[in-house]
Structure formats: C-alpha cells, structure tokens
XYZ file of C-alpha atoms in Angstrom:
591
model
C 46.775 -5.653 81.213
C 48.878 -3.845 78.594
C 46.885 -5.397 75.770
C 43.666 -4.318 77.411
C 44.893 -0.734 77.703
C 45.926 -0.718 74.057
C 42.552 -2.022 73.035
C 40.900 0.632 75.153
C 43.044 3.266 73.441
C 42.556 1.973 69.893
C 38.831 1.194 70.043
C 37.632 4.863 70.141
C 39.919 5.677 67.240
C 38.498 2.801 65.214
C 34.976 3.930 66.012
C 35.831 7.493 65.041
C 37.337 6.331 61.761
C 34.293 4.206 61.024
C 31.974 7.114 61.720
C 34.012 9.378 59.475
C 33.967 6.753 56.758
C 30.180 6.442 56.963
C 29.743 10.196 56.815
C 32.115 10.439 53.871
C 30.223 7.738 52.020
C 26.952 9.549 52.681
C 28.360 12.775 51.293
C 29.676 10.991 48.202
C 26.273 9.412 47.668
C 24.695 12.825 48.107
C 26.931 14.432 45.507
C 26.218 11.532 43.147
C 22.471 12.119 43.586
C 22.970 15.851 42.916
C 24.865 15.084 39.711
C 22.346 12.447 38.590
C 19.352 14.698 39.224
C 21.130 17.511 37.381
C 21.682 15.303 34.341
C 18.089 14.037 34.359
C 16.784 17.558 34.814
C 18.826 18.945 31.936
C 17.825 16.074 29.636
C 14.175 16.821 30.365
C 14.496 20.606 30.172
C 16.400 20.358 26.879
C 13.779 18.048 25.393
C 12.192 19.884 22.486
C 14.711 22.745 22.530
C 14.421 23.225 18.778
C 10.716 23.948 19.081
C 11.247 26.832 21.522
C 12.466 30.089 19.947
C 14.053 32.633 22.308
C 11.582 34.502 24.503
C 10.948 38.134 23.627
C 12.037 39.321 27.088
C 15.449 37.692 26.668
C 16.392 39.598 23.500
C 17.894 42.527 25.403
C 20.224 40.172 27.268
C 21.237 38.357 24.080
C 22.170 41.642 22.422
C 24.055 42.793 25.525
C 25.924 39.481 25.714
C 27.012 39.837 22.098
C 28.213 43.374 22.809
C 30.085 42.116 25.891
C 31.883 39.423 23.902
C 32.790 41.741 21.032
C 33.867 44.820 22.973
C 34.405 43.610 26.539
C 31.919 46.218 27.766
C 29.511 44.992 30.464
C 25.794 45.631 30.086
C 24.645 48.826 31.776
C 21.093 47.553 32.273
C 18.817 44.605 31.583
C 15.376 44.397 30.027
C 12.517 46.814 30.743
C 10.562 45.786 33.824
C 6.792 45.771 34.156
C 7.136 49.186 35.831
C 8.792 50.689 32.769
C 12.168 50.850 34.519
C 15.553 49.291 33.836
C 16.763 46.529 36.198
C 20.434 45.456 36.379
C 21.861 43.370 33.549
C 23.395 40.473 35.456
C 21.735 37.830 33.268
C 24.006 39.008 30.447
C 27.012 37.407 32.165
C 25.195 34.075 32.355
C 24.280 34.111 28.659
C 27.692 35.115 27.295
C 29.354 31.676 27.784
C 26.472 30.017 25.929
C 27.006 32.350 22.976
C 30.629 31.230 22.828
C 29.770 27.536 23.011
C 26.694 27.320 20.762
C 25.815 28.719 17.369
C 22.067 28.251 17.666
C 20.417 31.119 19.631
C 17.940 28.653 21.109
C 20.800 27.196 23.167
C 22.393 30.413 24.417
C 20.775 30.142 27.849
C 21.517 26.481 28.467
C 25.096 26.636 29.717
C 24.326 29.256 32.338
C 21.051 27.618 33.366
C 22.820 24.262 33.770
C 25.461 25.751 36.052
C 22.837 27.468 38.192
C 20.731 24.303 38.363
C 23.704 22.241 39.519
C 24.619 24.926 42.040
C 21.057 25.129 43.333
C 20.851 21.374 43.849
C 24.193 21.369 45.645
C 22.978 24.189 47.875
C 19.717 22.341 48.585
C 21.685 19.250 49.563
C 24.034 21.102 51.913
C 21.281 23.231 53.467
C 18.927 20.297 54.066
C 21.765 18.136 55.402
C 22.861 20.892 57.772
C 19.347 21.590 59.004
C 17.670 18.164 59.065
C 20.131 15.428 58.226
C 21.189 13.253 55.319
C 17.861 11.567 54.554
C 16.139 14.908 54.202
C 18.990 16.129 51.986
C 18.625 13.180 49.597
C 14.863 13.602 49.315
C 15.034 17.406 48.994
C 17.400 17.229 46.025
C 15.075 14.841 44.205
C 11.919 16.813 45.027
C 13.288 20.136 43.859
C 15.369 18.934 40.926
C 12.623 16.881 39.289
C 9.676 19.165 40.053
C 7.966 21.381 37.492
C 9.480 24.583 38.871
C 12.902 23.014 39.278
C 12.908 21.891 35.649
C 11.662 25.308 34.579
C 14.624 27.019 36.222
C 16.940 24.345 34.798
C 16.018 25.229 31.239
C 15.827 29.021 31.307
C 17.568 32.154 32.534
C 14.361 34.160 32.440
C 14.952 36.858 35.089
C 12.329 36.365 37.811
C 14.727 35.853 40.728
C 16.812 32.713 40.618
C 16.566 30.326 43.611
C 20.308 29.585 43.417
C 21.078 32.794 45.274
C 18.330 32.312 47.860
C 19.448 28.779 48.714
C 23.063 29.777 49.223
C 22.060 32.882 51.172
C 20.094 30.642 53.542
C 22.992 28.186 53.798
C 25.503 30.897 54.671
C 22.997 32.347 57.161
C 22.829 28.971 58.912
C 26.620 28.816 59.025
C 26.829 32.388 60.323
C 24.561 31.720 63.278
C 25.861 28.218 64.013
C 29.572 29.012 63.985
C 29.172 32.659 65.023
C 31.636 33.634 62.332
C 31.118 36.914 60.459
C 32.836 35.644 57.313
C 29.641 33.717 56.551
C 27.673 36.952 56.854
C 30.003 38.457 54.261
C 29.400 35.453 52.006
C 25.637 35.748 52.504
C 25.638 39.448 51.647
C 27.803 38.872 48.574
C 25.472 36.094 47.418
C 22.445 38.333 47.822
C 23.980 41.305 46.007
C 25.043 39.130 43.070
C 21.556 37.606 42.992
C 20.038 41.090 43.016
C 22.251 42.022 40.078
C 20.742 39.096 38.172
C 17.186 39.957 39.215
C 15.803 42.031 42.060
C 12.817 39.780 42.774
C 14.832 38.192 45.604
C 14.955 41.492 47.508
C 12.932 40.148 50.515
C 15.514 37.397 51.077
C 17.921 39.832 52.733
C 15.450 40.352 55.597
C 16.602 36.968 56.887
C 19.877 38.482 58.074
C 18.594 41.254 60.383
C 15.982 38.862 61.778
C 18.688 36.344 62.674
C 20.901 38.993 64.207
C 18.090 40.293 66.417
C 17.438 36.773 67.730
C 20.916 35.226 67.958
C 23.309 38.226 67.901
C 26.119 36.578 65.918
C 29.143 38.802 65.109
C 28.762 41.303 62.291
C 32.239 42.275 61.143
C 34.931 40.402 59.250
C 37.825 41.279 56.964
C 35.963 39.485 54.181
C 33.370 42.252 54.220
C 35.831 44.534 52.454
C 36.467 41.949 49.738
C 32.742 41.274 49.341
C 32.045 45.014 49.113
C 34.765 45.494 46.488
C 33.453 42.635 44.354
C 29.899 43.927 44.663
C 30.893 47.472 43.713
C 32.865 46.272 40.696
C 29.935 44.166 39.521
C 27.307 46.841 40.067
C 29.393 49.809 38.871
C 28.110 49.963 35.242
C 24.490 49.890 36.402
C 25.056 52.364 39.259
C 26.792 54.741 36.873
C 23.831 54.414 34.499
C 21.449 55.092 37.395
C 23.309 58.197 38.516
C 22.800 59.600 35.042
C 19.065 58.945 35.406
C 18.738 60.272 38.931
C 18.225 56.744 40.361
C 14.797 56.695 38.709
C 14.885 52.968 37.970
C 16.001 51.900 41.445
C 13.275 54.037 43.003
C 10.731 52.492 40.654
C 11.827 48.916 41.372
C 12.006 49.231 45.148
C 8.815 51.287 45.503
C 6.969 49.314 42.780
C 6.149 52.565 41.020
C 5.326 52.616 37.310
C 7.372 55.162 35.355
C 6.489 54.069 31.817
C 5.871 57.233 29.723
C 2.252 57.910 28.811
C 3.334 59.471 25.493
C 4.710 56.182 24.131
C 3.074 56.752 20.729
C 5.529 59.547 20.036
C 8.121 56.859 19.359
C 5.962 55.146 16.741
C 6.458 55.730 13.051
C 2.684 56.223 12.746
C 1.247 57.627 16.007
C -2.253 57.410 14.518
C -2.258 53.629 14.736
C -4.040 51.976 17.654
C -3.670 48.574 19.172
C -6.746 46.435 18.670
C -7.781 43.384 20.661
C -9.095 40.254 18.982
C -12.381 39.140 20.475
C -13.485 36.689 17.777
C -11.834 33.527 16.466
C -11.268 35.186 13.074
C -7.880 36.642 12.350
C -6.524 39.796 10.688
C -5.042 40.012 7.240
C -3.203 42.971 5.693
C -6.610 44.402 4.758
C -8.807 42.818 7.435
C -11.375 44.737 9.474
C -12.266 42.496 12.389
C -14.390 43.824 15.217
C -11.983 44.271 18.128
C -11.959 45.902 21.538
C -9.480 46.563 24.339
C -9.529 44.281 27.373
C -10.309 46.216 30.541
C -9.407 45.170 34.044
C -12.045 45.256 36.765
C -11.578 46.812 40.186
C -11.106 44.551 43.171
C -12.857 44.871 46.516
C -10.982 44.599 49.800
C -12.363 41.078 50.263
C -11.187 40.114 46.770
C -7.696 41.337 47.593
C -7.583 39.442 50.868
C -8.725 36.250 49.157
C -6.110 36.666 46.456
C -3.384 37.179 49.033
C -4.541 34.046 50.808
C -4.529 32.021 47.618
C -0.922 33.004 46.960
C 0.132 30.667 49.764
C -0.467 27.798 47.345
C 1.074 29.457 44.275
C 4.203 27.309 44.043
C 2.323 24.152 44.942
C -0.113 24.849 42.106
C 2.868 25.040 39.763
C 4.274 21.636 40.752
C 1.123 19.611 41.516
C -0.852 17.722 38.842
C -4.240 18.900 40.179
C -5.730 21.523 42.549
C -6.547 18.833 45.109
C -2.961 17.599 45.222
C -1.761 21.199 45.371
C -3.907 21.824 48.430
C -2.628 18.622 50.052
C 0.997 19.605 49.458
C 0.309 23.044 50.873
C -1.228 21.533 54.015
C 1.749 19.178 54.423
C 4.245 22.009 53.972
C 2.450 24.321 56.393
C 2.030 21.493 58.902
C 5.711 20.652 58.664
C 6.639 24.312 58.995
C 4.303 24.649 61.968
C 5.759 21.623 63.739
C 9.300 22.796 63.054
C 8.442 26.245 64.398
C 6.934 24.791 67.561
C 9.862 22.454 68.045
C 12.299 25.320 67.648
C 10.370 27.280 70.274
C 10.221 24.284 72.636
C 13.924 23.692 72.159
C 14.755 27.313 72.944
C 12.561 27.230 76.040
C 14.176 24.025 77.244
C 17.646 25.461 76.724
C 16.684 28.643 78.522
C 15.184 26.819 81.484
C 18.184 24.490 81.641
C 20.514 27.450 81.810
C 18.452 28.785 84.692
C 18.819 25.469 86.493
C 15.062 25.213 86.840
C 14.501 22.081 84.802
C 16.082 18.715 84.270
C 17.727 18.982 87.649
C 16.736 15.416 88.457
C 15.460 12.302 86.768
C 12.070 12.969 88.342
C 11.809 16.321 86.653
C 12.877 14.855 83.352
C 10.352 12.053 83.560
C 7.614 14.604 84.062
C 8.028 15.798 80.503
C 5.543 14.190 78.184
C 6.758 12.041 75.324
C 5.242 14.517 72.887
C 7.328 17.396 74.240
C 10.485 15.254 74.241
C 9.799 14.270 70.645
C 9.271 17.887 69.653
C 12.486 18.892 71.363
C 14.408 16.147 69.580
C 13.277 17.489 66.205
C 14.172 21.088 66.926
C 17.168 20.688 69.165
C 19.499 22.028 66.496
C 19.919 25.750 66.062
C 20.231 25.077 62.308
C 16.579 24.039 62.249
C 15.526 27.314 63.823
C 17.554 29.342 61.327
C 16.132 27.353 58.419
C 12.560 28.007 59.563
C 13.220 31.740 59.770
C 14.936 31.685 56.372
C 11.696 30.512 54.801
C 9.080 32.203 56.970
C 10.502 35.745 56.818
C 10.651 36.195 53.010
C 7.483 34.152 52.447
C 5.415 36.350 54.778
C 6.998 39.465 53.286
C 5.970 38.456 49.778
C 2.442 37.602 50.907
C 2.132 41.170 52.154
C 3.910 43.233 49.502
C 3.899 41.278 46.220
C 1.529 42.308 43.449
C -1.752 40.423 43.448
C -1.421 39.121 39.896
C 2.327 38.458 39.721
C 2.625 34.835 40.828
C 6.200 34.552 39.596
C 7.379 36.589 42.590
C 7.091 33.433 44.717
C 8.884 30.940 42.489
C 12.349 31.411 44.011
C 11.005 30.226 47.393
C 10.381 26.727 46.056
C 13.705 25.048 47.051
C 13.153 25.727 50.754
C 9.495 24.765 50.432
C 10.626 21.476 48.898
C 12.981 20.953 51.853
C 10.053 21.537 54.226
C 8.051 18.839 52.419
C 11.005 16.461 52.652
C 11.428 17.273 56.344
C 7.797 16.335 56.975
C 8.518 12.806 55.734
C 12.004 12.329 57.143
C 11.778 14.258 60.406
C 8.232 14.955 61.531
C 6.330 11.720 60.946
C 9.321 9.571 61.908
C 8.775 10.780 65.482
C 5.370 9.129 65.380
C 7.118 5.747 65.208
C 5.739 4.997 61.757
C 6.883 1.713 60.219
C 9.742 1.910 57.718
C 7.684 0.595 54.761
C 5.193 3.416 55.333
C 7.983 5.973 55.333
C 9.448 4.626 52.109
C 6.006 4.591 50.511
C 5.416 8.177 51.618
C 8.676 9.282 50.041
C 7.911 7.490 46.780
C 4.409 8.991 46.663
C 5.780 12.483 47.243
C 8.426 12.079 44.545
C 5.890 10.598 42.146
C 3.389 13.380 42.803
C 5.889 16.067 41.814
C 7.685 14.183 39.057
C 5.071 12.187 37.150
C 3.356 15.180 35.553
C 6.469 16.804 34.002
C 7.863 13.381 33.108
C 4.703 12.394 31.228
C 4.597 15.695 29.382
C 8.214 15.501 28.263
C 7.987 11.824 27.326
C 4.882 12.434 25.225
C 6.645 15.200 23.327
C 9.769 13.074 23.068
C 7.825 10.222 21.461
C 5.896 12.592 19.193
C 8.608 15.012 18.034
C 11.890 13.399 19.063
C 14.166 14.543 21.838
C 15.305 17.771 20.166
C 11.893 18.541 18.686
C 11.340 20.313 15.391
C 11.710 23.879 14.194
C 8.668 26.033 15.020
C 6.969 28.105 12.366
C 8.818 31.237 13.437
C 12.082 29.563 12.443
C 10.578 28.346 9.192
C 9.337 31.843 8.348
C 12.707 33.418 9.080
C 14.549 30.774 7.066
C 12.183 31.236 4.131
C 12.590 35.020 3.980
C 16.355 34.677 4.405
C 16.483 32.288 1.440
C 14.509 34.776 -0.628
C 17.011 37.512 0.165
C 19.985 35.260 -0.462
C 18.626 34.473 -3.893
C 18.813 38.226 -4.523
C 22.319 38.436 -3.009
C 21.063 40.719 -0.237
C 21.752 40.807 3.509
C 19.097 43.348 4.507
C 15.502 44.292 3.738
C 12.537 46.175 5.163
C 10.447 43.430 6.802
C 7.157 44.311 8.456
C 5.152 42.268 10.949
C 1.428 42.165 11.534
C 1.364 39.715 14.383
C -0.349 39.303 17.721
C 1.574 40.938 20.530
C 1.442 42.060 24.124
C 1.106 45.875 24.267
C 4.470 46.416 25.979
C 6.278 45.119 22.895
C 5.387 48.310 21.047
C 4.802 50.694 23.946
C 8.241 50.229 25.520
C 10.020 51.327 22.350
C 10.090 54.843 23.772
C 12.102 53.450 26.709
C 14.399 51.082 24.800
C 14.636 50.925 21.012
C 15.259 47.194 21.193
C 11.552 46.759 21.921
C 9.493 46.571 18.760
C 6.884 44.359 17.189
C 8.647 41.429 15.520
C 11.915 41.875 17.456
C 12.097 38.107 17.991
C 11.964 37.547 14.202
C 14.682 40.163 13.679
C 16.808 38.431 16.288
C 16.515 35.053 14.579
C 17.271 36.604 11.198
C 20.381 38.238 12.589
C 21.833 35.273 14.467
C 20.826 32.515 12.049
C 21.395 34.252 8.714
C 23.137 37.602 9.357
C 20.092 39.327 7.843
C 19.356 42.876 9.026
C 15.864 44.356 9.080
C 15.829 48.013 8.090
C 12.259 48.487 9.339
C 12.771 49.499 12.971
C 9.339 51.013 13.586
C 7.980 50.276 17.048
C 4.703 49.041 15.628
C 6.553 46.659 13.279
C 5.026 48.119 10.117
C 6.185 50.679 7.595
C 4.982 51.983 4.254
C 8.427 51.056 2.911
C 8.147 47.353 3.786
C 9.336 44.959 1.116
C 8.135 41.868 2.971
C 5.332 41.521 5.465
C 4.764 38.599 7.805
C 1.165 38.214 8.927
C -0.007 35.983 11.768
C -3.275 34.307 10.863
C -4.547 33.571 14.392
C -3.379 33.699 18.012
C -1.322 30.833 19.305
C -2.883 28.215 21.509
C -1.954 28.097 25.163
C -2.551 30.041 28.318
C -3.192 33.747 27.729
C -1.512 34.102 24.318
C -1.100 37.650 22.950
C -4.228 38.928 21.160
C -3.373 42.575 20.457
C -2.486 43.644 16.932
C -2.293 46.682 14.655
C -5.019 47.050 12.056
C -3.627 48.684 8.897
C -5.280 49.694 5.614
C -5.159 47.369 2.659
C -2.111 47.587 0.426
C -2.798 45.971 -2.942
C 0.889 45.943 -3.833
C 1.522 43.008 -1.496
C 1.104 39.504 -2.845
C 1.128 36.237 -0.942
C 4.241 34.173 -1.657
C 4.169 31.513 1.064
C 1.718 30.196 3.665
C 2.437 28.387 6.889
C -0.084 27.306 9.477
C 0.096 30.392 11.683
C 1.859 32.779 9.328
C 1.666 34.130 5.819
C 4.548 35.816 3.986
C 3.735 38.676 1.612
C 6.065 40.457 -0.785
C 5.638 43.860 -2.357
C 5.514 43.765 -6.145
C-alpha cells in the first residue's frame, strides 16, 4: 500500500516534469528557428549590398549619426517629411553603431536593421505562441522573416514605421490584459513612444490600448509608469526642445497631415530663375541640351475613385509579398477569412463565458449536447482571451489606416505585416485544423504558403547572386565619385566645386529652404565625403553653379518603377569638356 501511495505521489510530478521538458524543448526549437530565419534573411538582404548606394532620404540620418559620434550630441530632428515638416530623429541612434563598425557607408544601416529584424522575429514568435500556440509561432516566424516585406525591413532602416515596435506593443498588450498587470501597459506605452521617435507612421497602433481597456478594464497604474515616462522624456527631449522653438509646427503638421512646405522655395536657390523640367521623351539632357519637357500634373479623383482606392488598400501588403495579383487576392481572402473566423470565435467564446457566469448554460449534459459541433469548434479556437486581444491588435490599427491614410501612400500599411502574417499562419494551424483535415494536407498547405511568400524573393536574390556575386559590384554612382576623387587627388586637393545635372525628384531641390542638407547631388557629396574625404564647395540647392569645376551629367533616367525624371535645363557652357563617360553618367571638367 505504501508503494502505491508513493507512486501516486510521484506520478503527477513526473508528468509535470515531462510537460515542462516538452515545452522547454519547443521554446528552444522556436528560438533556433528565429535565429536561423534571421541569418537567412540577413544573407538575402545583404546580397548585392555593394550595388546599392545609400538612399537620398537617409543622408540626414547619416550626417546626424556622425555628429552624434563626434560630439555626443543627439539629433534634434530627422529628415524632412512629405509634409515639409521635421519628424523625430530616432533612426540616428540605430545608424550610429553601424558607423562605428563599418567603414563603407553602404553598410551603415545593417547593424541596426539586423538587431531590429531579430527582435521583430522574436516578438512574432512570442506573440503568435501566446495567442495561438507553438505551431502557429513556428510558421509565423518563417512567413514574416522570409517574405518580401520582412526582407525589406531586414536590410534597411528607411523610416516608414518599423514593425518591431508594433509587434512588441501588441505582445505587451496581450500580457497586460491576460495577467491584469499594469507594468505591461507601461512597457507597451514605452515601446510605442520609442517607436514613434523612430518614425511616427505607427501612430494608430496606440489605439489598441484604449480599445482593450474599454473592453476588459485591466488596471492602468504601475510604478513602472514613472520609469517609462522618464525614459521617454529623456529620449524625446532634444526634439521637443526643437519643437518648442518652432511653436510645435512640425508635430501639428505630422498629426494633422498638413503640408507646411514653403511656397517660396526658389528663394533658397542660387539661381531662382531656373525651373524644373520633366522628361517626356526617351532622349536625355546634356549640358547644352534643349529637350521638349513638361511638368507632370495630377488628376482629380471622384468620390467613387477614392472609395475604390481605399478598398484596394486592403490588399496593399499582400501585393508586396505575393508573386502575382491573383495570389495576392488569394492571400487577402485567406487572411480576412481567418480574421473573420477568429473574430467570431472570440465573440462566441465571450458569449459562452457570459452565459456560463449567469448559470443559464451548460448546467447539464443535455444542455451541453444541444450545442452544435460547429459552435463547439468555434469556441475551442477562441477560448483564450489572448486570441481576442490579438484580433483587436490587428483590426483597430488596420481599420484606422484604411480610413485616414493618404490614398497614394501605400507604405503606411507595411508595419502591419507581421500580425497579418500571423493571421495567415493561424488560418493553417488553427482554423482549418478544426475541420478535421488530414495531416498531410495541413503540411502541404504550410509548405505552399511558405513557398508562395518565399520563392519570389529567393529567385530574385539567387539570380543576382549568380550574375553579380553575393556582394554585387559597385554601381556607376560609386564609379563616378571614385573617378572624380582620383582626379582631385592627382592635383593634391581635397575639395572642389562639383555640379550635378541629374534626374531628381522635385523635393530634393525644393526642400533646401527647409534643410540645407537637401540639394541636388547630395548623395554624390555624401559618398565623396565618406569614401574619400572630398568636400564639395558647390552647395547650391539646384546642384549647379557658374563656378563649377566639374559637372556630372546623367544621360538618361534609371530603369525601374517610377524613377526620377525631373531635371534642370541650363544654357550651354563651352568651357566644359568631356573627360570620362560611363553608361548613365558623363563627367565634364572646366578648362
């Protein structure tokens, strides 16, 4: 009898230890998948890094990061937004470590982007595991990390709202409601404010928190709120001080989506009589060219056009990750179906819990048997409060963006993709499993979903890898800068007046009145400075000056989607002679 009692005492402990061991192994496997997907993602996103010069919009952050490292002074603001206003400069902090680690400016973003990518994947894993279970977590990490948008975020710090902060905000929101502990609310608020300091596109994400409080009424106050507020204030202080000096003009512009770009931008040009022309023919300008050009004009949109555009934005992120419009539509339908089922299950679960509390249901086996199998299945999917919170964490900001985001700014939706990927994974691992689908079908569905999102970027990167090598080759912009730098070195000089007649977007010249760092050819000046310590004394907004010693002329627009086609037409100057030709560029020198 004693032995039997001992066995009865030990057996639950053994079972508990076994369960813990299984869970621990699952978590270890999950972290291994996160690390593996991170490595694969970074290898793919770094493929061809030599062929990608720094983006024009990142130059402000590079300069601010250099100033931060040299003087210890944080950036007061970031780049100039599309509204002509200054956003915060949080991206500067992410670039600074890369400037310490790498000498090539094309790699400055990679350290920060790698950390954020790893953190995003870890957040996706924990959020999906908490909301839907381990299988969904595994699949979600793979779907997001190897998708087109996931790889795009892995390789760049371009400030359009990073999903890292949204994922962790959602995770802390789930913890806040589940454990009814206000310290998670403090963590969620701190995550959002730091994310806003990096880029304010994630503004709608904070609406998750009041929505959850209205429904679940978790506690609001914790001692950690004071710490979170202090950290936030310290981080935001340089920008807030800058804004106070400007009467909060930039914050008003960003939150109200109001354009404050000055109309008198030509006053900042060295030659206000110049006008931007638009190339409408395949021919290209030369220093003395006279092509027939005209400005592109936007057409007004009817109410129906606007409604259709808002409707089409539902599929924006799926268009970015799918290989074809048909597949994009299919993924959208699957995601919306999954979201719909999860919403219904959450509602059914809440109703069942409410009725149970009222002792009006499940009082007997007869009552329980009266429930249909479909309702029981739905309740089993949504019987966790974490599932309800997850659904709200995606639905609230997604609907908000559909209503308020600009019609033509598709990038506003990109940061939603991690939770959309989790919804797709949940459709395979949670929704259709309740239909008693055979295991081989489930595995095939998962493989098809992974292949659909991964094959297209994989093929593209592999083709470039085979053609140009993993690192790629220097683009012509690098070759042009290196050539001019060698010319100046041969003359024992570290500066010159270098002009640019290249195709641009209008803001590159027009925003000079807002920030002097914006000028035509600023990306060439940046490369000259960081690769060769060469300084350009021509700082005219339009990139051209009568005192130019060298002039770089672009012979035709680049290929690709919507390349810049604006340029300045200038009179012929016979004192310039051609000294070197590249495919897209010609280098002239004044005799």
